[in-house]
Short mmCIF file of N, CA and C in Angstrom, two decimals:
data_model
loop_
_atom_site.label_atom_id
_atom_site.label_comp_id
_atom_site.label_asym_id
_atom_site.label_seq_id
_atom_site.Cartn_x
_atom_site.Cartn_y
_atom_site.Cartn_z
N MET C 23 -81.82 -49.93 89.23
CA MET C 23 -81.51 -49.68 87.83
C MET C 23 -80.95 -50.95 87.21
N ASP C 24 -81.46 -51.30 86.06
CA ASP C 24 -80.98 -52.46 85.34
C ASP C 24 -79.78 -52.04 84.50
N ASP C 25 -78.58 -52.48 84.89
CA ASP C 25 -77.38 -52.09 84.15
C ASP C 25 -76.88 -53.20 83.23
N GLU C 26 -77.73 -54.19 82.96
CA GLU C 26 -77.35 -55.26 82.04
C GLU C 26 -77.44 -54.73 80.61
N ARG C 27 -76.46 -55.04 79.81
CA ARG C 27 -76.40 -54.63 78.41
C ARG C 27 -76.19 -55.87 77.55
N TRP C 28 -76.05 -55.67 76.27
CA TRP C 28 -75.83 -56.76 75.33
C TRP C 28 -74.64 -57.62 75.74
N PHE C 29 -73.57 -56.99 76.19
CA PHE C 29 -72.36 -57.70 76.56
C PHE C 29 -72.25 -57.94 78.06
N GLY C 30 -73.34 -57.83 78.79
CA GLY C 30 -73.31 -58.05 80.23
C GLY C 30 -73.39 -56.76 81.01
N ARG C 31 -72.98 -56.82 82.25
CA ARG C 31 -73.08 -55.68 83.16
C ARG C 31 -72.20 -54.52 82.69
N ASP C 32 -72.75 -53.32 82.78
CA ASP C 32 -72.02 -52.10 82.39
C ASP C 32 -70.87 -51.90 83.37
N PRO C 33 -69.60 -51.94 82.91
CA PRO C 33 -68.48 -51.79 83.83
C PRO C 33 -68.37 -50.40 84.45
N ALA C 34 -69.12 -49.44 83.95
CA ALA C 34 -69.11 -48.10 84.53
C ALA C 34 -70.19 -47.93 85.59
N SER C 35 -71.00 -48.96 85.80
CA SER C 35 -72.09 -48.85 86.77
C SER C 35 -71.58 -49.02 88.20
N LYS C 36 -72.30 -48.43 89.12
CA LYS C 36 -71.97 -48.57 90.55
C LYS C 36 -72.00 -50.03 90.97
N GLU C 37 -72.97 -50.78 90.45
CA GLU C 37 -73.12 -52.18 90.81
C GLU C 37 -71.93 -53.03 90.39
N PHE C 38 -71.28 -52.67 89.30
CA PHE C 38 -70.11 -53.43 88.82
C PHE C 38 -68.96 -53.29 89.81
N GLY C 39 -68.78 -52.08 90.35
CA GLY C 39 -67.79 -51.87 91.39
C GLY C 39 -66.43 -51.39 90.93
N ALA C 40 -66.27 -51.07 89.67
CA ALA C 40 -64.97 -50.60 89.18
C ALA C 40 -64.71 -49.16 89.60
N VAL C 41 -63.46 -48.77 89.63
CA VAL C 41 -63.06 -47.39 89.85
C VAL C 41 -62.95 -46.75 88.47
N ARG C 42 -63.68 -45.67 88.25
CA ARG C 42 -63.68 -45.01 86.94
C ARG C 42 -62.73 -43.83 86.93
N ILE C 43 -62.00 -43.70 85.83
CA ILE C 43 -61.18 -42.51 85.61
C ILE C 43 -61.90 -41.64 84.59
N GLU C 44 -61.67 -40.33 84.68
CA GLU C 44 -62.27 -39.41 83.74
C GLU C 44 -61.63 -39.65 82.38
N SER C 45 -62.47 -39.80 81.36
CA SER C 45 -61.94 -40.09 80.03
C SER C 45 -62.55 -39.24 78.93
N GLY C 46 -63.28 -38.21 79.30
CA GLY C 46 -63.88 -37.35 78.30
C GLY C 46 -64.94 -38.09 77.50
N ASP C 47 -65.35 -37.48 76.40
CA ASP C 47 -66.33 -38.13 75.54
C ASP C 47 -65.69 -39.30 74.83
N ARG C 48 -66.49 -40.33 74.63
CA ARG C 48 -66.00 -41.51 73.92
C ARG C 48 -65.62 -41.10 72.51
N PRO C 49 -64.39 -41.39 72.09
CA PRO C 49 -64.01 -41.03 70.72
C PRO C 49 -64.74 -41.89 69.70
N LEU C 50 -65.09 -41.29 68.58
CA LEU C 50 -65.73 -42.05 67.51
C LEU C 50 -64.73 -43.00 66.87
N PRO C 51 -65.19 -44.15 66.41
CA PRO C 51 -64.30 -45.00 65.61
C PRO C 51 -63.84 -44.20 64.40
N LEU C 52 -62.60 -44.35 64.00
CA LEU C 52 -62.09 -43.56 62.89
C LEU C 52 -62.86 -43.80 61.60
N TYR C 53 -63.40 -45.02 61.42
CA TYR C 53 -64.17 -45.25 60.19
C TYR C 53 -65.46 -44.46 60.18
N LEU C 54 -65.98 -44.08 61.35
CA LEU C 54 -67.18 -43.23 61.39
C LEU C 54 -66.84 -41.77 61.20
N SER C 55 -65.61 -41.39 61.53
CA SER C 55 -65.21 -40.00 61.36
C SER C 55 -64.52 -39.77 60.02
N GLY C 56 -64.45 -40.82 59.18
CA GLY C 56 -63.87 -40.69 57.85
C GLY C 56 -62.36 -40.83 57.79
N GLU C 57 -61.72 -41.32 58.85
CA GLU C 57 -60.27 -41.40 58.89
C GLU C 57 -59.71 -42.81 58.73
N GLY C 58 -60.53 -43.80 58.46
CA GLY C 58 -60.03 -45.15 58.25
C GLY C 58 -60.59 -46.15 59.24
N PRO C 59 -60.25 -47.44 59.07
CA PRO C 59 -60.85 -48.52 59.88
C PRO C 59 -60.09 -48.84 61.16
N THR C 60 -59.94 -47.89 62.07
CA THR C 60 -59.26 -48.13 63.34
C THR C 60 -60.30 -48.30 64.44
N PRO C 61 -60.11 -49.26 65.34
CA PRO C 61 -61.08 -49.45 66.42
C PRO C 61 -61.26 -48.21 67.29
N ALA C 62 -62.45 -48.04 67.83
CA ALA C 62 -62.80 -46.86 68.62
C ALA C 62 -61.93 -46.70 69.86
N HIS C 63 -61.60 -47.78 70.54
CA HIS C 63 -60.91 -47.67 71.82
C HIS C 63 -59.48 -47.16 71.70
N SER C 64 -58.87 -47.23 70.52
CA SER C 64 -57.51 -46.71 70.39
C SER C 64 -57.48 -45.19 70.55
N GLY C 65 -58.61 -44.53 70.37
CA GLY C 65 -58.68 -43.08 70.54
C GLY C 65 -58.41 -42.63 71.95
N TYR C 66 -58.58 -43.52 72.93
CA TYR C 66 -58.30 -43.15 74.31
C TYR C 66 -56.81 -42.91 74.55
N PHE C 67 -55.95 -43.44 73.69
CA PHE C 67 -54.51 -43.28 73.84
C PHE C 67 -53.97 -42.08 73.06
N ASP C 68 -54.80 -41.41 72.29
CA ASP C 68 -54.37 -40.31 71.43
C ASP C 68 -54.66 -38.98 72.12
N PRO C 69 -53.60 -38.26 72.55
CA PRO C 69 -53.83 -36.99 73.27
C PRO C 69 -54.47 -35.91 72.41
N ASP C 70 -54.39 -36.03 71.09
CA ASP C 70 -55.05 -35.04 70.23
C ASP C 70 -56.55 -35.30 70.14
N ARG C 71 -56.95 -36.57 70.14
CA ARG C 71 -58.36 -36.93 70.03
C ARG C 71 -59.07 -36.93 71.38
N ASN C 72 -58.35 -37.30 72.44
CA ASN C 72 -58.98 -37.43 73.76
C ASN C 72 -57.93 -37.15 74.84
N PRO C 73 -57.63 -35.86 75.07
CA PRO C 73 -56.56 -35.53 76.02
C PRO C 73 -56.81 -35.99 77.45
N SER C 74 -58.05 -35.95 77.94
CA SER C 74 -58.28 -36.35 79.33
C SER C 74 -58.00 -37.84 79.53
N ALA C 75 -58.43 -38.68 78.60
CA ALA C 75 -58.17 -40.12 78.71
C ALA C 75 -56.68 -40.40 78.59
N ALA C 76 -56.03 -39.82 77.59
CA ALA C 76 -54.60 -40.07 77.37
C ALA C 76 -53.78 -39.61 78.58
N ASN C 77 -54.11 -38.47 79.15
CA ASN C 77 -53.37 -37.97 80.31
C ASN C 77 -53.56 -38.88 81.52
N ASN C 78 -54.78 -39.34 81.75
CA ASN C 78 -55.02 -40.23 82.89
C ASN C 78 -54.33 -41.58 82.70
N ILE C 79 -54.36 -42.12 81.49
CA ILE C 79 -53.67 -43.38 81.22
C ILE C 79 -52.17 -43.21 81.42
N ALA C 80 -51.61 -42.09 80.95
CA ALA C 80 -50.17 -41.83 81.13
C ALA C 80 -49.80 -41.75 82.61
N LYS C 81 -50.65 -41.12 83.42
CA LYS C 81 -50.38 -41.02 84.86
C LYS C 81 -50.39 -42.40 85.51
N ILE C 82 -51.32 -43.26 85.11
CA ILE C 82 -51.38 -44.62 85.66
C ILE C 82 -50.13 -45.40 85.27
N VAL C 83 -49.75 -45.34 84.00
CA VAL C 83 -48.56 -46.06 83.52
C VAL C 83 -47.30 -45.56 84.22
N ALA C 84 -47.23 -44.26 84.50
CA ALA C 84 -46.06 -43.67 85.15
C ALA C 84 -46.05 -43.88 86.66
N GLY C 85 -47.05 -44.58 87.18
CA GLY C 85 -47.12 -44.82 88.62
C GLY C 85 -47.62 -43.63 89.42
N ARG C 86 -48.32 -42.72 88.76
CA ARG C 86 -48.84 -41.52 89.42
C ARG C 86 -50.36 -41.56 89.51
N SER C 87 -50.91 -42.70 89.87
CA SER C 87 -52.36 -42.83 89.92
C SER C 87 -53.00 -41.90 90.95
N ASP C 88 -52.19 -41.39 91.88
CA ASP C 88 -52.71 -40.43 92.85
C ASP C 88 -53.10 -39.10 92.19
N ASN C 89 -52.62 -38.86 90.96
CA ASN C 89 -52.92 -37.63 90.23
C ASN C 89 -54.00 -37.81 89.16
N VAL C 90 -54.60 -38.99 89.09
CA VAL C 90 -55.62 -39.27 88.08
C VAL C 90 -56.93 -38.56 88.45
N THR C 91 -57.60 -38.02 87.44
CA THR C 91 -58.90 -37.41 87.63
C THR C 91 -59.95 -38.52 87.60
N MET C 92 -60.70 -38.63 88.69
CA MET C 92 -61.68 -39.71 88.83
C MET C 92 -63.04 -39.29 88.27
N GLU C 93 -63.86 -40.28 87.98
CA GLU C 93 -65.23 -40.09 87.49
C GLU C 93 -66.16 -40.89 88.39
N VAL C 94 -67.37 -40.38 88.58
CA VAL C 94 -68.34 -41.10 89.41
C VAL C 94 -68.96 -42.24 88.60
N PRO C 95 -69.42 -43.31 89.26
CA PRO C 95 -70.10 -44.38 88.53
C PRO C 95 -71.39 -43.88 87.90
N ARG C 96 -71.83 -44.58 86.87
CA ARG C 96 -73.11 -44.24 86.23
C ARG C 96 -74.24 -44.79 87.06
#
């Protein structure tokens, strides 16, 4: 499988080798959802917009990575 993209290798691919955490659906950029010009990736920190990502990030920050929900590579 060719996992090369515009910005290089897909970091979620098996070939890249990263460990993936479950993060739910990618949140839309707020400017696409009508809420203003905020970058898309900030939605991962918002428990109302993306609870699975926010909870996993909080567990990592709190030193509880053993409780993180993992995701398989693409």
